[in-house]
């Protein structure tokens, strides 16, 4: 009954764990994939790599198709999904994201359909342009989505997360495209994937470093497992893409698949880390208590 | 309670809850007010915020202690030692209110020289008869005053009245209300004050600390705080509840508070008094208009088999020549008129001869014993749950199983109705459904929202509640049930000429009914309770209007006035903000005569002036020649302070203008009770019936007069003190209620929102006890006595402090809420199953606040293993005891 | 009026005085009348019949089915300074509730507008709008908001059913509209829960703290009274007798959206970088 | 609803129209929230009452709608309770409407294993008959030593502390007239 160690209420969490289920981390992946693929597709078109352009376009459209489905199925009241568009709130990353997803998804799917039909070229171009503009924010807003919470390991990583998610999206876009391409058309996609993996790896390190104690959740429990898997798979995939995939179609496909799997694990690592840091009161209380003590010290110093 | 009744003249709380806000010090003892009366507790908090001291003396650190400015932990069952210590400290250090004691109490009265104190007789008072195990109280009388009615009447069957029936006022033979022998200087060795000093001389702070297990400094602080907050300028109040009453010395515990409050001059004054906190909506009402065996409405004694068939003798032996009980005949005759109308008249002695007679004890546990013997055939239970709420639940359930027929009326199916298929004895195999002959009728009852009626709350206040909705289907009020039951029986016996049916045929039983279900009019019943003049039909406005010639009718004389002017006074609800004083006299109606703070004449000095400006309440207004103040004066309005009764004065006229306690024959509060109590004129420390301790004062260990069920197989006792075998039951157990539940749980374990707040039976134990027996916080414990074993979840907490022996060895105390049973949304074992049936001799109340038990880790045995487990331990203890049995002085010594 | 709660000014004429709770734990007797009053008025489902052993607390936390929660903390510390001595025990009781923050993260992040600021300055979840996205649950720095998942209780009552929406204290929005005070405040036997205009409550709280400090109570502190704190002050604030974390409350809560502008810029930069990165993938010779 | 109306009521547009650009306040308010009123405001009538639990005697107001208790809360007018209630008093509506509440007579015959149904009127008849029979069988005109008794010691009545004064009055009056002296209640307990 007497207090000992960390002061908390019977060791109970201060925060509620995120209520989100498997659909959400999966969407982080597909959303990122969709956004980055639009950019990749357009860039390829400009660079005259039609095969890559078309592949990326289709991949992006496919991802844009599943993303909303995932989000709707995560809702407690799915029949009310359209309430997301009831208002426009810049203070709500999820609301902004819904609008972005609507635009980018609508555009990329239109573009894909017209591409297949080979009709209304001007409209397709317009659609692609819109998708390309909406794509990048779609890949990075999810970083803000999680950072804009009370979950310590998310909010404290608000500076890194959009970048990590962006890099991860780039990697997955490149990797996903690679899976469907012949080596001679895949070079930019491979480069993108490899660069993405390298960037995200570095960023993850930086994040964990800056998180300090809180960062330890990335080395514990489910989050720990996922982030190891993420590193392993992505690195292996990237290595394949960099070394072998120039010649071997198989290596190309395999490398692409491994990177994608890695990126998916990365999203899950971040997702799980959030739940773990919300569950343990110490990640909430200790940093805040420190702030309070510092403030008190300052005010005492001041007087 | 006779504790208050014998001390002051009325059994009700002397004050009202709101008045606590004006206290300078509030001692809460024998009560967990914050938990069991949370809304009433707001007035304690008001006082605290105004700087009053709030002292909680209790074995446990409760939600009340958490709010108190001071908590003193004591051993359960040591309250009289503590309060006796306070009395001694006050007397020793001359902290008592001399003027108040001299004029308003019987402190100066000189006592018969036959009287011998426990100090002389090693724990017994004079008059002890070991065969009968009772006292002959003759030697306790005031000097020069033979026991009232003694003149040649004893052999003719006169008996002094007792328990709720004793009005304290029966010291007869007082000429004009003054005791024959007094010493105003209070120096005479046999005057009450000196006897008191002598009686409590050994209750030193060190003795208290040792006996109660508190520190000397804590105890002294309490005494000093009390004294510093009493006197002319300041007042202190006491609040108690069943933590005091539920002992074999329950009545005497309340008496000791009465002694302290008299010495400090805190009775009848604002911010003072003794507030009895009752636990049920109308528990005060159910003693005023009793559903008790020994009294009729208004504390009129039931005729006793010893009092023969003669009305005159009955009247005489219950009439006090002086004080308001001088009008006993008028109260009784008016009641008989209310019961039997014109069928009761002077010619037939108002049917007195036909009234049923009682024995000394026909109380609920006495009935239980006969039930177990199969001598009770039929039982009607309405709004009570003996299977869980009464001591020794198993005995109660076995008793029910031996009835021919049983009627249970309640809102939900309670354990007393379901015992025959889901009681613990079914699981243990001690009872088999197919072998239980009892025919059971369960009748659904109505709730307060479905019927009109009045409750009498803890401060004697009658408050009316209106019917809001119709009861559904078969649900009916008790009013409906008993009215129509009576109607049916009268119908069926219409043509009977059997002598036994004389009364029921003579019964006035014609109440108007309304609505489709023919609900009788509660208001019509209340009108009968108030009474009217038979000739004119005019409603009476107060008991002074009652007459003894049969020309008035009144169902309960102390409630006379509740329907004054034909208006339901109990239904008044004038908002408090529209009333001039915090006394709020226009909210409902209080007995007697709408007085909220009784004996309030004592709030003025003998000359009728307020003791102090700060504490003015009721005073003498010489200019208008009347008593006036914030409340209805509890005194004849025009009797001036200097009034001296003429020698031939009778009844209230025999009470002098300086004596505020108008129900008493001598108008005084009684520090010393010469008559009306079974177990002594002064409270004395006795150990609980079951206790690990010997009496530090006397070889007489426990209350000699306590009632015991010696040869009742269903109620074996644990060995006590240092007797061999006592170590099988080494701990003290105390039972109690939680805010979230109500008594046996029928009204709360059936309510989802309450069930979830306290979902499981648990026990509270100190970390040391947990270590000692290997209990795990959150795990299970088995608690056992020679009666039963129950299981409970373990709550380890420092709030449960151990008592200490002389040598410092701890004696642990186990806390058990008693709300659970086998039926309801949440179920669990019943703490009352552990309790025994040794009772207080005055009111036959059980001792569930302090007895002994053993504790083991883990869940209790199941099925047939359970009774075997209990029996083995019992045998283990007994076999050790038989070698050297202990002979209690109460069995041997005559005094 | 110090800081205006976000969204409140939009009511202009329809705007009412900002009201809230001051919960003074120094006079809380732990009776739980607030919990029951809240459930009775708002017809909240049962929250489970589990015995916890957390002193007398079997409610455990604020959640979708408990909008008031009385915390019980047993300490071996000196009692109230003015009545110190004999016992070293202290039993803290605190009735917790939604804080109705001046800057409310739940309100900011809600994507549907189900959460909104009322004309009384309080924060309410509109049950006809909420689609159970759960964003507010992660955003609340106090863990107040919670999604209701309910399997029907085996032995009644029937009002339990899978719900999926988020629920919390509404400060009895409907009662306020009818001019009644919230159910919990009305029931509280000792006025430990006080309802009223926030400014008034703050003055009362300051006076109360001063009194306690004069009596020598150490550790007594106002929690959420300060409009300068991380959430702009609470609409429902507290007087605590020990540090917030002892009661399961965050010692220095900050509204997460305070950093949102920074996060948005950061996110756009990252988006830009992505474009550059992709473009770069097409530059340079063959390998 | 015509498209124009739909658009009009679309909060996203109201954000602009009503100057609630962030959509945190008025614009986000749903029609239901706008119309919201406390349910007790449309109670058919309000009945003053007293709490049925302990003896503090708190004032209650019972709100009635369509013949049912709609809500119960404290009566501010009471000088004792000033409108406040403890958890039990606050739950007294749930008590009156308890899921375990019984509305039908239940009968268990001797040695029976089950409850059986029984009409209320029959139950009353049967109970009256049993009282009359038991009373006749066990009547004591005098005690063993010849003193007047006028009673039966084979029937008892328990309960009263939770009942109304008027109910207790009828119980004591009827039982006394029947010669049943073993009348007791919780006041002992």
Coordinates of C-alpha atoms in Angstrom, one line a residue, chain B residues 660-864:
Chain B
X660 CA -35.3 20.0 31.9
X661 CA -35.7 16.3 31.6
X662 CA -39.5 16.3 31.8
X663 CA -40.0 12.6 31.0
X664 CA -38.0 11.6 34.1
X665 CA -39.8 11.3 37.4
X666 CA -37.3 13.7 39.0
X667 CA -36.8 15.9 35.9
X668 CA -33.1 15.2 35.9
X669 CA -30.8 13.4 33.5
X670 CA -29.5 10.3 35.1
X671 CA -25.8 9.8 35.5
X672 CA -26.8 6.8 37.6
X673 CA -29.8 4.6 36.6
X674 CA -31.5 3.2 39.7
X675 CA -34.1 1.3 37.6
X676 CA -34.7 0.2 34.1
X677 CA -31.5 -1.6 33.2
X678 CA -30.7 -5.2 33.6
X679 CA -27.0 -5.0 33.9
X680 CA -26.2 -2.2 36.3
X681 CA -26.8 1.4 37.2
X682 CA -23.3 2.4 35.9
X683 CA -21.5 1.3 32.8
X684 CA -18.6 -1.0 33.5
X685 CA -15.9 -2.4 31.3
X686 CA -16.6 -6.0 30.4
X687 CA -14.9 -8.0 27.7
X688 CA -16.9 -9.1 24.8
X689 CA -18.5 -12.5 25.1
X690 CA -15.8 -13.9 22.9
X691 CA -12.5 -12.1 23.4
X692 CA -8.8 -13.0 23.5
X693 CA -8.5 -10.9 26.6
X694 CA -9.2 -11.2 30.3
X695 CA -10.9 -8.4 32.1
X696 CA -8.1 -6.2 33.4
X697 CA -10.3 -4.9 36.2
X698 CA -12.2 -7.8 37.6
X699 CA -12.2 -11.6 37.7
X700 CA -15.7 -11.1 36.2
X701 CA -14.7 -11.2 32.6
X702 CA -17.8 -10.4 30.5
X703 CA -21.2 -8.9 31.2
X704 CA -22.6 -11.3 33.8
X705 CA -26.1 -10.6 32.7
X706 CA -25.5 -11.2 29.0
X707 CA -27.9 -13.7 27.4
X708 CA -26.3 -17.0 26.4
X709 CA -27.7 -19.9 24.4
X710 CA -25.7 -22.4 26.6
X711 CA -27.1 -25.7 25.3
X712 CA -28.0 -24.7 21.7
X713 CA -26.2 -27.1 19.4
X714 CA -26.3 -24.7 16.5
X715 CA -24.5 -22.0 18.5
X716 CA -21.3 -23.2 20.1
X717 CA -18.9 -20.6 21.5
X718 CA -15.2 -20.2 21.0
X719 CA -12.9 -20.6 24.1
X720 CA -11.8 -17.2 25.3
X721 CA -9.0 -15.2 26.9
X722 CA -6.1 -17.6 27.9
X723 CA -8.4 -20.6 28.1
X724 CA -6.9 -23.7 26.5
X725 CA -8.2 -23.9 22.9
X726 CA -8.6 -20.2 22.6
X727 CA -5.5 -20.2 20.3
X728 CA -7.6 -21.9 17.7
X729 CA -9.5 -18.6 17.3
X730 CA -6.8 -16.1 18.1
X731 CA -8.1 -13.0 16.3
X732 CA -10.7 -10.4 16.9
X733 CA -13.3 -10.0 14.1
X734 CA -15.6 -7.1 13.6
X735 CA -18.3 -6.7 10.9
X736 CA -19.6 -3.6 9.2
X737 CA -21.2 -2.0 6.2
X738 CA -19.8 -0.2 3.1
X739 CA -21.2 2.9 1.5
X740 CA -21.9 1.0 -1.7
X741 CA -24.2 -1.6 0.0
X742 CA -27.1 -1.8 2.4
X743 CA -27.3 -4.4 5.2
X744 CA -28.0 -7.9 3.9
X745 CA -27.8 -6.6 0.3
X746 CA -31.4 -7.2 -0.8
X747 CA -31.7 -3.6 -1.8
X748 CA -28.2 -3.2 -3.3
X749 CA -26.8 -6.6 -4.6
X750 CA -29.9 -6.4 -6.8
X751 CA -28.9 -3.1 -8.3
X752 CA -26.3 -3.3 -11.2
X753 CA -24.8 0.2 -10.5
X754 CA -24.1 -0.7 -6.9
X755 CA -23.2 -4.3 -7.4
X756 CA -20.3 -3.3 -9.7
X757 CA -18.9 -0.9 -7.1
X758 CA -18.3 -3.6 -4.4
X759 CA -18.7 -6.8 -6.3
X760 CA -17.1 -9.3 -3.9
X761 CA -17.0 -10.3 -0.3
X762 CA -13.6 -9.4 1.1
X763 CA -11.8 -9.2 4.4
X764 CA -9.5 -6.4 5.6
X765 CA -6.3 -7.5 7.3
X766 CA -3.1 -5.8 8.5
X767 CA 0.2 -6.6 6.6
X768 CA 1.6 -8.2 9.7
X769 CA -1.4 -10.6 9.9
X770 CA -1.1 -11.3 6.2
X771 CA 2.6 -12.3 6.8
X772 CA 1.7 -14.2 9.9
X773 CA -0.8 -16.6 8.2
X774 CA 0.5 -16.3 4.7
X775 CA -2.3 -14.3 3.1
X776 CA -1.8 -12.8 -0.3
X777 CA -3.2 -9.4 -1.3
X778 CA -6.0 -10.1 -3.8
X779 CA -6.0 -13.8 -3.0
X780 CA -8.4 -15.7 -0.8
X781 CA -8.7 -16.2 3.0
X782 CA -10.9 -18.6 5.0
X783 CA -12.2 -17.1 8.2
X784 CA -13.7 -19.5 10.8
X785 CA -15.3 -19.7 14.2
X786 CA -16.9 -22.6 16.1
X787 CA -20.1 -21.8 14.1
X788 CA -19.0 -21.6 10.6
X789 CA -16.2 -20.9 8.0
X790 CA -16.5 -18.4 5.2
X791 CA -14.2 -17.3 2.4
X792 CA -13.3 -13.8 1.3
X793 CA -10.9 -12.0 -1.0
X794 CA -8.0 -10.5 0.9
X795 CA -7.5 -6.8 1.1
X796 CA -4.2 -6.2 2.9
X797 CA -4.2 -2.7 4.4
X798 CA -2.5 -0.7 7.2
X799 CA -5.9 0.7 7.9
X800 CA -6.6 -2.5 9.9
X801 CA -4.5 -2.0 13.0
X802 CA -3.7 -4.7 15.6
X803 CA -4.7 -4.4 19.3
X804 CA -1.9 -5.1 21.8
X805 CA -1.5 -7.3 24.9
X806 CA 0.1 -6.0 28.1
X807 CA 3.4 -7.5 27.0
X808 CA 3.1 -5.8 23.6
X809 CA 2.2 -8.9 21.6
X810 CA -0.2 -7.9 18.9
X811 CA -3.7 -9.3 18.7
X812 CA -4.9 -8.8 15.1
X813 CA -8.3 -7.6 14.1
X814 CA -10.1 -8.9 11.0
X815 CA -12.6 -6.6 9.2
X816 CA -15.6 -8.2 7.4
X817 CA -18.3 -6.4 5.5
X818 CA -21.5 -8.4 5.9
X819 CA -23.5 -7.6 2.7
X820 CA -23.1 -10.8 0.7
X821 CA -25.2 -13.9 0.4
X822 CA -26.1 -16.7 -2.0
X823 CA -28.6 -14.8 -4.1
X824 CA -28.3 -11.7 -6.2
X825 CA -26.3 -10.0 -9.0
X826 CA -23.2 -10.4 -6.9
X827 CA -23.0 -13.2 -4.3
X828 CA -20.6 -14.3 -1.7
X829 CA -20.3 -15.8 1.8
X830 CA -22.1 -14.0 4.7
X831 CA -20.0 -12.7 7.6
X832 CA -22.9 -13.1 9.9
X833 CA -22.6 -16.9 9.6
X834 CA -19.6 -16.6 11.8
X835 CA -21.3 -14.7 14.6
X836 CA -22.8 -16.2 17.9
X837 CA -26.0 -15.6 19.7
X838 CA -24.9 -14.1 23.0
X839 CA -27.0 -11.0 23.5
X840 CA -27.2 -7.7 25.3
X841 CA -29.6 -8.3 28.2
X842 CA -31.6 -5.1 27.8
X843 CA -32.5 -5.2 24.1
X844 CA -31.4 -8.7 23.1
X845 CA -29.1 -7.4 20.4
X846 CA -26.3 -9.6 19.0
X847 CA -22.6 -9.0 19.4
X848 CA -21.3 -8.9 15.8
X849 CA -18.9 -6.0 16.4
X850 CA -16.4 -7.9 18.4
X851 CA -15.9 -11.7 18.6
X852 CA -13.1 -14.1 17.9
X853 CA -12.1 -16.1 14.8
X854 CA -9.3 -17.9 13.1
X855 CA -7.9 -17.2 9.6
X856 CA -6.2 -19.4 7.0
X857 CA -5.0 -18.7 3.5
X858 CA -7.0 -20.0 0.5
X859 CA -10.6 -20.8 -0.2
X860 CA -12.8 -22.7 2.2
X861 CA -13.6 -26.4 1.8
X862 CA -16.6 -27.2 -0.5
X863 CA -19.6 -29.5 0.0
X864 CA -19.6 -31.8 3.0

